[in-house]
Short mmCIF file of C-alpha atoms and ligand atoms in Angstrom, two decimals:
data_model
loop_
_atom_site.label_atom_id
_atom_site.label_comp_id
_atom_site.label_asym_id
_atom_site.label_seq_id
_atom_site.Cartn_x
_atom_site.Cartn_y
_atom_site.Cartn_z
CA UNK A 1 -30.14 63.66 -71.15
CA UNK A 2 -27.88 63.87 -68.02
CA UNK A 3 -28.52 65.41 -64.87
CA UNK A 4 -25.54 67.75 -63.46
CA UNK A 5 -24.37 67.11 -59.61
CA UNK A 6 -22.00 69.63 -58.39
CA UNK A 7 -20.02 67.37 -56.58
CA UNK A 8 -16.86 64.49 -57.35
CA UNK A 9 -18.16 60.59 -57.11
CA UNK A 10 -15.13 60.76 -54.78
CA UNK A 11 -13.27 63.31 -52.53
CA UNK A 12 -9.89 64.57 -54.02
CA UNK A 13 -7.02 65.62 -52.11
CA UNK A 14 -3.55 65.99 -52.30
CA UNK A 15 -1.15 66.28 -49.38
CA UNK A 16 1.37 68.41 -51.86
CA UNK A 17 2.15 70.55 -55.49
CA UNK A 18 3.66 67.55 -57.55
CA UNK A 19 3.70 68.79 -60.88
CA UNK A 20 5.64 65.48 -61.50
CA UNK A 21 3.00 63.03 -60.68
CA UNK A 22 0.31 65.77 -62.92
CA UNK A 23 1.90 65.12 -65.96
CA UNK A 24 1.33 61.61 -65.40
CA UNK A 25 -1.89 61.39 -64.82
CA UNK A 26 -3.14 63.11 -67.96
CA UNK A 27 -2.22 59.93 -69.33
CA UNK A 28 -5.48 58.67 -67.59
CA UNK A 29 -7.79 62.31 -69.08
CA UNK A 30 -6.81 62.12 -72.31
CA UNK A 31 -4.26 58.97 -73.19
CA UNK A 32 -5.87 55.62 -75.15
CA UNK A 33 -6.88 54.29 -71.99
CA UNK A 34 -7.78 57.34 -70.25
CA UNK A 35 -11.55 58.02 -69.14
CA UNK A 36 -12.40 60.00 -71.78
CA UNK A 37 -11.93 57.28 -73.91
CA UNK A 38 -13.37 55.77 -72.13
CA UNK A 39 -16.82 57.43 -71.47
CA UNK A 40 -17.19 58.35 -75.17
CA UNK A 41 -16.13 54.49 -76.72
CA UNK A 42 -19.25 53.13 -73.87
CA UNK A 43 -21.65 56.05 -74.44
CA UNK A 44 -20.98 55.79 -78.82
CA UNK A 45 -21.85 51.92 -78.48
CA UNK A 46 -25.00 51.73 -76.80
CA UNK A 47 -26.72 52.67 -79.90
CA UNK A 48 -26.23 49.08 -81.73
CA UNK A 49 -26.02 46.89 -78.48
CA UNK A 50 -28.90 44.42 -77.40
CA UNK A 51 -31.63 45.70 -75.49
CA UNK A 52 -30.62 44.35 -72.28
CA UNK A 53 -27.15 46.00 -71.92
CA UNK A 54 -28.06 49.69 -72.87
CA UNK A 55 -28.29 50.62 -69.72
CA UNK A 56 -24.94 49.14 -68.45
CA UNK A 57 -22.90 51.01 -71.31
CA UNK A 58 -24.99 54.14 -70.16
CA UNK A 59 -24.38 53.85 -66.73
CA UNK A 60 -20.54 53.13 -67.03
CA UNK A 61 -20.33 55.31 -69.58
CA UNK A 62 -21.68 58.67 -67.57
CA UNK A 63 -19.50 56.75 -64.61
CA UNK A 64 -16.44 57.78 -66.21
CA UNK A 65 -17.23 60.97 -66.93
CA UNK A 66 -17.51 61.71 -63.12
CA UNK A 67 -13.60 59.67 -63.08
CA UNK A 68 -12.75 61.92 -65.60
CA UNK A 69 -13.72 65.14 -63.47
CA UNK A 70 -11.97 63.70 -60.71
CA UNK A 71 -8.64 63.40 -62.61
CA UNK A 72 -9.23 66.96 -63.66
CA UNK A 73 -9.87 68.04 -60.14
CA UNK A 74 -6.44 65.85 -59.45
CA UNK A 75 -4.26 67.95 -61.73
CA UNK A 76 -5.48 71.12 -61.09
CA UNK A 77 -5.16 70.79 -57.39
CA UNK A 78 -1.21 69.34 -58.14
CA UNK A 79 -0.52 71.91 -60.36
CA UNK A 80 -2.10 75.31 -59.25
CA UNK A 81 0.68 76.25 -56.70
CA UNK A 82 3.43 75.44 -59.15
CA UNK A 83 6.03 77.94 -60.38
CA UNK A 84 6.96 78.41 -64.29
CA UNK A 85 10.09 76.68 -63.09
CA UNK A 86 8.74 73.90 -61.16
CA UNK A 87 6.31 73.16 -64.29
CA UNK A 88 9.49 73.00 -66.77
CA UNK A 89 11.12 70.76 -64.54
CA UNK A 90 8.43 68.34 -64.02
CA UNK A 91 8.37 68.28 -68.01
CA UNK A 92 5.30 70.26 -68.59
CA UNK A 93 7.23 73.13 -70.16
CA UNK A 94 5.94 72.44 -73.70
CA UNK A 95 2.61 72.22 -72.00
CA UNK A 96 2.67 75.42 -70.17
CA UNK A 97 4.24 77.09 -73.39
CA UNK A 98 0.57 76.12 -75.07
CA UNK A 99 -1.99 75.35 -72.29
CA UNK A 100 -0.91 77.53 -69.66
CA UNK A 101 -2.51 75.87 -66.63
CA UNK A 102 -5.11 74.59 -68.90
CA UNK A 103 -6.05 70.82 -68.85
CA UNK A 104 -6.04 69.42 -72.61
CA UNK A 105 -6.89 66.03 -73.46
CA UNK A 106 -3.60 64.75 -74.32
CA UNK A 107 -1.51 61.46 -72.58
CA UNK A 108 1.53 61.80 -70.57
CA UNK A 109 3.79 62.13 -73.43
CA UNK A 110 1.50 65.23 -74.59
CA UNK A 111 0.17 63.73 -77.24
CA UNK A 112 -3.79 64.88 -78.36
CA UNK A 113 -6.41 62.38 -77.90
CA UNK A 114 -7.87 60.87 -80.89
CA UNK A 115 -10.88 58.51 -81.65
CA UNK A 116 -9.05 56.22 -83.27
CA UNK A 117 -8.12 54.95 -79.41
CA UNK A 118 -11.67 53.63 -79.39
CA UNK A 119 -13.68 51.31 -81.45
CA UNK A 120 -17.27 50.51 -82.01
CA UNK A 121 -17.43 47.55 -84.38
CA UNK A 122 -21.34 46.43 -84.51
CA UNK A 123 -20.85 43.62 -83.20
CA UNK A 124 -21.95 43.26 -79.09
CA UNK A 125 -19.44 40.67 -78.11
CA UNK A 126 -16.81 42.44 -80.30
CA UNK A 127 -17.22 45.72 -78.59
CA UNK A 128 -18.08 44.53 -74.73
CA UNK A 129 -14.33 42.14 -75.29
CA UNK A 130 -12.90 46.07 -76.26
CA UNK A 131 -14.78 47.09 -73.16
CA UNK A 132 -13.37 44.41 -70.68
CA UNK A 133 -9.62 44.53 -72.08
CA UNK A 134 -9.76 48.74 -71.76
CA UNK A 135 -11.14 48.64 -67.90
CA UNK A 136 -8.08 45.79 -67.36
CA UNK A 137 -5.78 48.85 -69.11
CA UNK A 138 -7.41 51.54 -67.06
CA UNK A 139 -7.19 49.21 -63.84
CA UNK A 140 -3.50 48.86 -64.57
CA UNK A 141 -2.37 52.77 -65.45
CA UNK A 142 -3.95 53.35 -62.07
CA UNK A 143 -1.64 50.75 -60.48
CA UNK A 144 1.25 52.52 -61.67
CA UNK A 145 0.37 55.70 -61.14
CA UNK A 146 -0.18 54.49 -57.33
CA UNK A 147 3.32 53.07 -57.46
CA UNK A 148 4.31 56.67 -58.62
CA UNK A 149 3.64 58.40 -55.65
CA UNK A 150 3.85 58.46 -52.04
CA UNK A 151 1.51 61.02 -51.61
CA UNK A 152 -1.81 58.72 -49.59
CA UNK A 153 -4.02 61.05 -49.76
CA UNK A 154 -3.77 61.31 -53.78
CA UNK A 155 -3.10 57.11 -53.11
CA UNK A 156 -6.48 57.34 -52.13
CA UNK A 157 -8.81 58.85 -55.01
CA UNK A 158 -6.18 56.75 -57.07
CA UNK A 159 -6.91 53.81 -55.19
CA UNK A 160 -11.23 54.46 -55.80
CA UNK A 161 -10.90 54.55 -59.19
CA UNK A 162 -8.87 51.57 -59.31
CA UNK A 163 -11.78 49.50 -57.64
CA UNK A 164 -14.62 51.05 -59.87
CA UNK A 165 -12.53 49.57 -63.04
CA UNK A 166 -12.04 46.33 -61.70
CA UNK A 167 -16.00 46.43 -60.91
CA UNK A 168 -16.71 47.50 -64.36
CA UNK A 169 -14.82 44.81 -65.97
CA UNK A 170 -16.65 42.79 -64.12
CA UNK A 171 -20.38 44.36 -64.59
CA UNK A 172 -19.05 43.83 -68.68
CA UNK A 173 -18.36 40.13 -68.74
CA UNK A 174 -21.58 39.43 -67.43
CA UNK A 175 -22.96 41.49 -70.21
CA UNK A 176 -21.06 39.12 -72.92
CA UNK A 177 -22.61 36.34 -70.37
CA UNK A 178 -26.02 37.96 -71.03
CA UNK A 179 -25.73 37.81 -74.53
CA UNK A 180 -24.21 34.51 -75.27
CA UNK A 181 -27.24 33.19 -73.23
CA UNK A 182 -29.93 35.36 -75.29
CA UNK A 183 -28.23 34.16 -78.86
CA UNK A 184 -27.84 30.37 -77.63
CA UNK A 185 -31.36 30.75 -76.51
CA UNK A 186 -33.74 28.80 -79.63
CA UNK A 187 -36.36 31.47 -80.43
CA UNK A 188 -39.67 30.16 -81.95
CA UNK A 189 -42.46 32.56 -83.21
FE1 FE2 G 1 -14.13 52.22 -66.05
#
């Protein structure tokens, strides 16, 4: 079960309405590499991984859920002061024509999310590799959606989530270390 805090894992502000840099960051709510993906491909895998890394696909896993609020909180906060007019011309027309102001989870291009953007194969090494290479993905979508804007204060929450990817591709490989020890390790009962 999960415990609700009513709070982000990071302040969000912007310094401006930039419906521009919005539609861009959906890529990271509901694209391939987004968080969602994210937290649902970590959370879906625990249930067939060894013992010993549960908890670190549970913890990373609930992690990006908070990341995923905190894009959320992003967009709304770039796009609530936006006109009909400014929200066509950023691109989000087609968006606005369905969604209104709604968040849907979607990538940049407006395409839906799908599961087929994650993978849980059985196999631990298998699955934490998927793990490592998504977190390098995630780590560089936020790069260029830092190089997208010159808005610091948005720089900022971009800049935190950033560093908690590069620490969770990190935390991951020395889960595969982990395991590689436990399986190289000659068991006799
Ligand atoms: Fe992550």
């Amino acid at each position: 079960m999960w415990v609700y805090e009513k709070k982000l894992q990071y302040p969000v502000r912007v310094s401006k309405c930039d419906p521009r840099m919005a539609k861009f960051l959906i890529e990271q709510y509901g694209g391939a590499d987004g968080e969602l993906a994210a937290a649902l491909r970590y959370l879906n895998q625990r249930y067939t991984i060894p013992d010993k890394v549960i908890g670190l696909l549970n913890d990373i896993g609930t992690e990006e859920f908070a990341h995923l609020e905190m894009i959320a909180a992003m967009v709304f906060k770039l796009t609530k002061d936006a006109t009909v007019e400014e929200l066509e011309a950023a691109g989000l027309g087609a968006h606005y024509a369905n969604h209104d102001n709604a968040l849907y989870y979607e990538n940049a291009a407006g395409v839906p999310w799908t599961a087929s953007y994650i993978q849980a194969k059985g196999d631990p090494i298998a699955d934490l590799y998927e793990d490592i290479a998504a977190e390098e993905k995630a780590r560089a979508t936020y790069q260029w959606l830092i190089d997208m804007t010159d808005d610091v204060d948005l720089q900022d929450s971009l800049k935190f989530l950033r560093e908690r990817e590069i620490i969770h591709s990190i935390r991951f490989r020395e889960a595969v270390e982990i395991i590689k020890d436990d399986r190289a390790t000659k068991k006799i009962f």
